[in-house]
PDB file of C-alpha atoms in Angstrom:
ATOM      1  CA  UNK O   1       0.000   0.000   0.000  1.00  0.00           C
ATOM      2  CA  UNK O   2       1.316   3.445  -0.905  1.00  0.00           C
ATOM      3  CA  UNK O   3       0.705   6.742   0.863  1.00  0.00           C
ATOM      4  CA  UNK O   4      -1.831   7.530  -1.843  1.00  0.00           C
ATOM      5  CA  UNK O   5      -3.979   4.531  -0.949  1.00  0.00           C
ATOM      6  CA  UNK O   6      -6.545   4.033   1.760  1.00  0.00           C
ATOM      7  CA  UNK O   7      -7.987   0.779   3.079  1.00  0.00           C
ATOM      8  CA  UNK O   8     -11.424  -0.565   3.910  1.00  0.00           C
ATOM      9  CA  UNK O   9     -12.364  -3.866   5.437  1.00  0.00           C
ATOM     10  CA  UNK O  10     -15.133  -6.202   4.402  1.00  0.00           C
ATOM     11  CA  UNK O  11     -17.410  -6.523   7.427  1.00  0.00           C
ATOM     12  CA  UNK O  12     -19.338  -9.750   6.799  1.00  0.00           C
ATOM     13  CA  UNK O  13     -19.496 -13.050   4.964  1.00  0.00           C
ATOM     14  CA  UNK O  14     -16.765 -15.372   3.733  1.00  0.00           C
ATOM     15  CA  UNK O  15     -14.314 -12.493   3.104  1.00  0.00           C
ATOM     16  CA  UNK O  16     -14.962 -10.879   6.492  1.00  0.00           C
ATOM     17  CA  UNK O  17     -12.056  -8.830   7.859  1.00  0.00           C
ATOM     18  CA  UNK O  18     -10.217  -8.889   4.514  1.00  0.00           C
ATOM     19  CA  UNK O  19      -8.981  -5.486   3.412  1.00  0.00           C
ATOM     20  CA  UNK O  20      -9.277  -3.702   0.090  1.00  0.00           C
ATOM     21  CA  UNK O  21      -7.243  -0.695  -0.981  1.00  0.00           C
ATOM     22  CA  UNK O  22      -8.379   2.289  -3.007  1.00  0.00           C
ATOM     23  CA  UNK O  23      -6.891   5.561  -4.174  1.00  0.00           C
ATOM     24  CA  UNK O  24      -7.370   9.057  -2.869  1.00  0.00           C
ATOM     25  CA  UNK O  25      -9.332  10.267  -5.894  1.00  0.00           C
ATOM     26  CA  UNK O  26     -11.504  13.146  -4.595  1.00  0.00           C
ATOM     27  CA  UNK O  27     -14.745  11.609  -5.906  1.00  0.00           C
ATOM     28  CA  UNK O  28     -14.325   8.375  -3.938  1.00  0.00           C
ATOM     29  CA  UNK O  29     -16.425   8.500  -0.788  1.00  0.00           C
ATOM     30  CA  UNK O  30     -16.803   4.921   0.482  1.00  0.00           C
ATOM     31  CA  UNK O  31     -19.914   3.902   2.352  1.00  0.00           C
ATOM     32  CA  UNK O  32     -19.036   3.860   6.085  1.00  0.00           C
ATOM     33  CA  UNK O  33     -18.934   0.537   7.982  1.00  0.00           C
ATOM     34  CA  UNK O  34     -21.999   1.405  10.067  1.00  0.00           C
ATOM     35  CA  UNK O  35     -24.110   2.195   6.992  1.00  0.00           C
ATOM     36  CA  UNK O  36     -22.823  -0.894   5.150  1.00  0.00           C
ATOM     37  CA  UNK O  37     -23.736  -3.099   8.078  1.00  0.00           C
ATOM     38  CA  UNK O  38     -27.268  -1.664   8.108  1.00  0.00           C
ATOM     39  CA  UNK O  39     -27.627  -2.010   4.333  1.00  0.00           C
ATOM     40  CA  UNK O  40     -26.465  -5.610   4.232  1.00  0.00           C
ATOM     41  CA  UNK O  41     -28.726  -6.534   7.147  1.00  0.00           C
ATOM     42  CA  UNK O  42     -31.599  -5.154   5.047  1.00  0.00           C
ATOM     43  CA  UNK O  43     -30.416  -7.121   2.000  1.00  0.00           C
ATOM     44  CA  UNK O  44     -29.670 -10.401   3.830  1.00  0.00           C
ATOM     45  CA  UNK O  45     -32.868 -12.190   2.703  1.00  0.00           C
ATOM     46  CA  UNK O  46     -32.377 -11.370  -1.000  1.00  0.00           C
ATOM     47  CA  UNK O  47     -28.586 -11.298  -1.403  1.00  0.00           C
ATOM     48  CA  UNK O  48     -27.674 -15.001  -1.776  1.00  0.00           C
ATOM     49  CA  UNK O  49     -27.542 -15.768  -5.502  1.00  0.00           C
ATOM     50  CA  UNK O  50     -28.295 -12.168  -6.513  1.00  0.00           C
ATOM     51  CA  UNK O  51     -26.948 -10.403  -9.588  1.00  0.00           C
ATOM     52  CA  UNK O  52     -25.737  -6.942  -8.564  1.00  0.00           C
ATOM     53  CA  UNK O  53     -24.829  -3.768 -10.441  1.00  0.00           C
ATOM     54  CA  UNK O  54     -22.709  -1.057  -8.823  1.00  0.00           C
ATOM     55  CA  UNK O  55     -22.804   2.278 -10.640  1.00  0.00           C
ATOM     56  CA  UNK O  56     -20.061   4.797  -9.745  1.00  0.00           C
ATOM     57  CA  UNK O  57     -18.146   1.907  -8.180  1.00  0.00           C
ATOM     58  CA  UNK O  58     -15.291   3.938  -6.657  1.00  0.00           C
ATOM     59  CA  UNK O  59     -13.785   1.703  -3.961  1.00  0.00           C
ATOM     60  CA  UNK O  60     -16.107  -1.155  -5.012  1.00  0.00           C
ATOM     61  CA  UNK O  61     -16.720  -1.988  -1.368  1.00  0.00           C
ATOM     62  CA  UNK O  62     -20.472  -2.515  -1.849  1.00  0.00           C
ATOM     63  CA  UNK O  63     -19.895  -5.125  -4.569  1.00  0.00           C
ATOM     64  CA  UNK O  64     -17.128  -6.837  -2.612  1.00  0.00           C
ATOM     65  CA  UNK O  65     -19.337  -6.950   0.476  1.00  0.00           C
ATOM     66  CA  UNK O  66     -22.153  -8.398  -1.676  1.00  0.00           C
ATOM     67  CA  UNK O  67     -19.845 -11.101  -3.082  1.00  0.00           C
ATOM     68  CA  UNK O  68     -18.634 -11.926   0.423  1.00  0.00           C
ATOM     69  CA  UNK O  69     -22.231 -12.417   1.536  1.00  0.00           C
ATOM     70  CA  UNK O  70     -23.306 -14.690  -1.312  1.00  0.00           C
ATOM     71  CA  UNK O  71     -24.120 -12.607  -4.392  1.00  0.00           C
ATOM     72  CA  UNK O  72     -23.702 -14.743  -7.507  1.00  0.00           C
ATOM     73  CA  UNK O  73     -22.277 -11.978  -9.715  1.00  0.00           C
ATOM     74  CA  UNK O  74     -21.423  -8.278  -9.563  1.00  0.00           C
ATOM     75  CA  UNK O  75     -20.918  -5.754 -12.353  1.00  0.00           C
ATOM     76  CA  UNK O  76     -18.954  -2.639 -11.371  1.00  0.00           C
ATOM     77  CA  UNK O  77     -19.061   0.512 -13.524  1.00  0.00           C
ATOM     78  CA  UNK O  78     -16.370   3.135 -12.974  1.00  0.00           C
ATOM     79  CA  UNK O  79     -15.159   5.917 -15.284  1.00  0.00           C
ATOM     80  CA  UNK O  80     -11.631   6.313 -13.854  1.00  0.00           C
ATOM     81  CA  UNK O  81      -9.125   3.909 -15.446  1.00  0.00           C
ATOM     82  CA  UNK O  82      -6.782   3.741 -12.436  1.00  0.00           C
ATOM     83  CA  UNK O  83      -9.712   3.070 -10.138  1.00  0.00           C
ATOM     84  CA  UNK O  84     -10.820   0.202 -12.414  1.00  0.00           C
ATOM     85  CA  UNK O  85      -7.313  -1.259 -12.217  1.00  0.00           C
ATOM     86  CA  UNK O  86      -7.506  -1.033  -8.422  1.00  0.00           C
ATOM     87  CA  UNK O  87     -10.908  -2.765  -8.426  1.00  0.00           C
ATOM     88  CA  UNK O  88      -9.559  -5.625 -10.533  1.00  0.00           C
ATOM     89  CA  UNK O  89      -6.493  -5.928  -8.307  1.00  0.00           C
ATOM     90  CA  UNK O  90      -8.614  -6.086  -5.159  1.00  0.00           C
ATOM     91  CA  UNK O  91     -10.950  -8.728  -6.591  1.00  0.00           C
ATOM     92  CA  UNK O  92      -7.976 -10.838  -7.682  1.00  0.00           C
ATOM     93  CA  UNK O  93      -6.240 -10.464  -4.275  1.00  0.00           C
ATOM     94  CA  UNK O  94      -9.458 -11.521  -2.561  1.00  0.00           C
ATOM     95  CA  UNK O  95      -9.497 -14.664  -4.711  1.00  0.00           C
ATOM     96  CA  UNK O  96     -12.875 -13.948  -6.303  1.00  0.00           C
ATOM     97  CA  UNK O  97     -13.270 -16.162  -9.397  1.00  0.00           C
ATOM     98  CA  UNK O  98     -13.337 -14.094 -12.615  1.00  0.00           C
ATOM     99  CA  UNK O  99     -16.738 -15.489 -13.615  1.00  0.00           C
ATOM    100  CA  UNK O 100     -18.313 -13.801 -10.559  1.00  0.00           C
ATOM    101  CA  UNK O 101     -17.512 -10.217 -11.578  1.00  0.00           C
ATOM    102  CA  UNK O 102     -17.199  -7.737 -14.436  1.00  0.00           C
ATOM    103  CA  UNK O 103     -15.416  -4.402 -14.076  1.00  0.00           C
ATOM    104  CA  UNK O 104     -16.195  -1.937 -16.839  1.00  0.00           C
ATOM    105  CA  UNK O 105     -14.284   1.304 -17.408  1.00  0.00           C
ATOM    106  CA  UNK O 106     -17.176   3.491 -18.584  1.00  0.00           C
ATOM    107  CA  UNK O 107     -19.108   6.644 -17.810  1.00  0.00           C
ATOM    108  CA  UNK O 108     -22.364   5.533 -16.174  1.00  0.00           C
ATOM    109  CA  UNK O 109     -24.573   7.402 -18.667  1.00  0.00           C
ATOM    110  CA  UNK O 110     -22.748   5.753 -21.603  1.00  0.00           C
ATOM    111  CA  UNK O 111     -23.068   2.327 -20.009  1.00  0.00           C
ATOM    112  CA  UNK O 112     -26.777   2.893 -19.349  1.00  0.00           C
ATOM    113  CA  UNK O 113     -27.387   3.896 -22.984  1.00  0.00           C
ATOM    114  CA  UNK O 114     -26.415   0.386 -24.108  1.00  0.00           C
ATOM    115  CA  UNK O 115     -28.448  -2.780 -24.084  1.00  0.00           C
ATOM    116  CA  UNK O 116     -28.922  -4.059 -20.552  1.00  0.00           C
ATOM    117  CA  UNK O 117     -26.727  -6.963 -19.428  1.00  0.00           C
ATOM    118  CA  UNK O 118     -29.375  -7.536 -16.715  1.00  0.00           C
ATOM    119  CA  UNK O 119     -31.756  -8.147 -15.252  1.00  0.00           C
ATOM    120  CA  UNK O 120     -30.183  -7.216 -11.930  1.00  0.00           C
ATOM    121  CA  UNK O 121     -31.629  -8.090  -8.534  1.00  0.00           C
ATOM    122  CA  UNK O 122     -29.789  -5.341  -6.640  1.00  0.00           C
ATOM    123  CA  UNK O 123     -28.371  -2.027  -7.892  1.00  0.00           C
ATOM    124  CA  UNK O 124     -26.045   0.189  -5.850  1.00  0.00           C
ATOM    125  CA  UNK O 125     -25.968   3.894  -6.785  1.00  0.00           C
ATOM    126  CA  UNK O 126     -23.532   6.097  -4.883  1.00  0.00           C
ATOM    127  CA  UNK O 127     -22.502   8.932  -7.217  1.00  0.00           C
ATOM    128  CA  UNK O 128     -20.134  11.755  -6.325  1.00  0.00           C
ATOM    129  CA  UNK O 129     -22.352  14.286  -4.573  1.00  0.00           C
ATOM    130  CA  UNK O 130     -21.100  17.040  -6.896  1.00  0.00           C
ATOM    131  CA  UNK O 131     -22.400  15.038  -9.877  1.00  0.00           C
ATOM    132  CA  UNK O 132     -25.823  14.000  -8.623  1.00  0.00           C
ATOM    133  CA  UNK O 133     -27.870  12.360 -11.418  1.00  0.00           C
ATOM    134  CA  UNK O 134     -29.917   9.817  -9.502  1.00  0.00           C
ATOM    135  CA  UNK O 135     -33.426  10.597 -10.783  1.00  0.00           C
ATOM    136  CA  UNK O 136     -32.651  10.068 -14.503  1.00  0.00           C
ATOM    137  CA  UNK O 137     -30.815   6.834 -13.663  1.00  0.00           C
ATOM    138  CA  UNK O 138     -33.777   5.538 -11.704  1.00  0.00           C
ATOM    139  CA  UNK O 139     -36.071   6.337 -14.627  1.00  0.00           C
ATOM    140  CA  UNK O 140     -33.751   4.475 -17.019  1.00  0.00           C
ATOM    141  CA  UNK O 141     -33.506   1.488 -14.707  1.00  0.00           C
ATOM    142  CA  UNK O 142     -37.287   1.326 -14.400  1.00  0.00           C
ATOM    143  CA  UNK O 143     -38.024   1.759 -18.109  1.00  0.00           C
ATOM    144  CA  UNK O 144     -35.777  -0.909 -19.565  1.00  0.00           C
ATOM    145  CA  UNK O 145     -34.781  -4.524 -18.943  1.00  0.00           C
ATOM    146  CA  UNK O 146     -32.261  -3.612 -16.254  1.00  0.00           C
ATOM    147  CA  UNK O 147     -34.160  -4.895 -13.228  1.00  0.00           C
ATOM    148  CA  UNK O 148     -35.595  -8.179 -12.039  1.00  0.00           C
ATOM    149  CA  UNK O 149     -39.267  -8.020 -11.067  1.00  0.00           C
ATOM    150  CA  UNK O 150     -38.536  -7.718  -7.340  1.00  0.00           C
ATOM    151  CA  UNK O 151     -35.345  -5.653  -7.684  1.00  0.00           C
ATOM    152  CA  UNK O 152     -33.992  -3.389  -4.978  1.00  0.00           C
ATOM    153  CA  UNK O 153     -31.947  -0.214  -5.498  1.00  0.00           C
ATOM    154  CA  UNK O 154     -29.687   1.289  -2.860  1.00  0.00           C
ATOM    155  CA  UNK O 155     -29.019   5.036  -3.217  1.00  0.00           C
ATOM    156  CA  UNK O 156     -26.738   7.398  -1.295  1.00  0.00           C
ATOM    157  CA  UNK O 157     -27.312  11.114  -1.776  1.00  0.00           C
ATOM    158  CA  UNK O 158     -26.732  14.471  -0.096  1.00  0.00           C
ATOM    159  CA  UNK O 159     -30.487  14.886   0.450  1.00  0.00           C
ATOM    160  CA  UNK O 160     -33.438  12.639   1.222  1.00  0.00           C
ATOM    161  CA  UNK O 161     -34.750  10.953  -1.903  1.00  0.00           C
ATOM    162  CA  UNK O 162     -38.416  10.631  -2.834  1.00  0.00           C
ATOM    163  CA  UNK O 163     -39.377   7.376  -4.488  1.00  0.00           C
ATOM    164  CA  UNK O 164     -39.737   7.714  -8.263  1.00  0.00           C
ATOM    165  CA  UNK O 165     -42.703   6.232 -10.153  1.00  0.00           C
ATOM    166  CA  UNK O 166     -42.878   2.418  -9.983  1.00  0.00           C
ATOM    167  CA  UNK O 167     -40.772   2.282  -6.782  1.00  0.00           C
ATOM    168  CA  UNK O 168     -41.327   2.739  -3.068  1.00  0.00           C
ATOM    169  CA  UNK O 169     -38.900   3.473  -0.242  1.00  0.00           C
ATOM    170  CA  UNK O 170     -38.419   0.150   1.521  1.00  0.00           C
ATOM    171  CA  UNK O 171     -35.965   1.447   4.151  1.00  0.00           C
ATOM    172  CA  UNK O 172     -34.028   4.664   4.702  1.00  0.00           C
ATOM    173  CA  UNK O 173     -31.598   6.335   7.063  1.00  0.00           C
ATOM    174  CA  UNK O 174     -29.107   9.114   7.545  1.00  0.00           C
ATOM    175  CA  UNK O 175     -25.485   9.173   8.701  1.00  0.00           C
ATOM    176  CA  UNK O 176     -24.071  12.672   9.062  1.00  0.00           C
ATOM    177  CA  UNK O 177     -24.534  14.465   5.745  1.00  0.00           C
ATOM    178  CA  UNK O 178     -25.360  11.246   3.869  1.00  0.00           C
ATOM    179  CA  UNK O 179     -28.928  10.142   3.234  1.00  0.00           C
ATOM    180  CA  UNK O 180     -29.381   6.555   2.137  1.00  0.00           C
ATOM    181  CA  UNK O 181     -32.375   4.530   1.094  1.00  0.00           C
ATOM    182  CA  UNK O 182     -33.309   1.168  -0.264  1.00  0.00           C
ATOM    183  CA  UNK O 183     -35.927   1.384  -2.997  1.00  0.00           C
ATOM    184  CA  UNK O 184     -38.033  -1.580  -3.973  1.00  0.00           C
ATOM    185  CA  UNK O 185     -39.674  -1.993  -7.321  1.00  0.00           C
ATOM    186  CA  UNK O 186     -43.470  -2.017  -7.157  1.00  0.00           C
ATOM    187  CA  UNK O 187     -44.948  -5.311  -8.294  1.00  0.00           C
TER     188      UNK O 187
END
């Protein structure tokens, strides 16, 4: 680890206590342990075997936590090339088989304009707060073949989020300046 890297630990599952490293890129704001623990307690009933999508992956800690707790596959989308290299390095160091993950170096909006590789059971959206585009993403996710019928979407934002059409807020919370919620698709 260099001085320009920080570390996080996986807090549950088969990779519990393992550490991942990530750079000091100003847009990377990892989800705190306390919030992650709450989120993954909420997701525990639906996580085993789930296909997950992490937009604005950054440190990738949400996907790595999901894999540790039984997700079948994760797809991480990140626009920064060096951050993607770090994500791949962490997944390899953790011993995650290559068939359980995809890391794509892409701008989220460009990735979302393509044909969906879904459907996904769980989507994590934690964009840089200075580049907050959650509402259009939620509309895109709901309008196309991105989501499984009973999909859940986790969102972190600088303000409380109202549920968009075809979704409802399943759970929500706040930690300091961060608002987080778990949206569930209406069935």
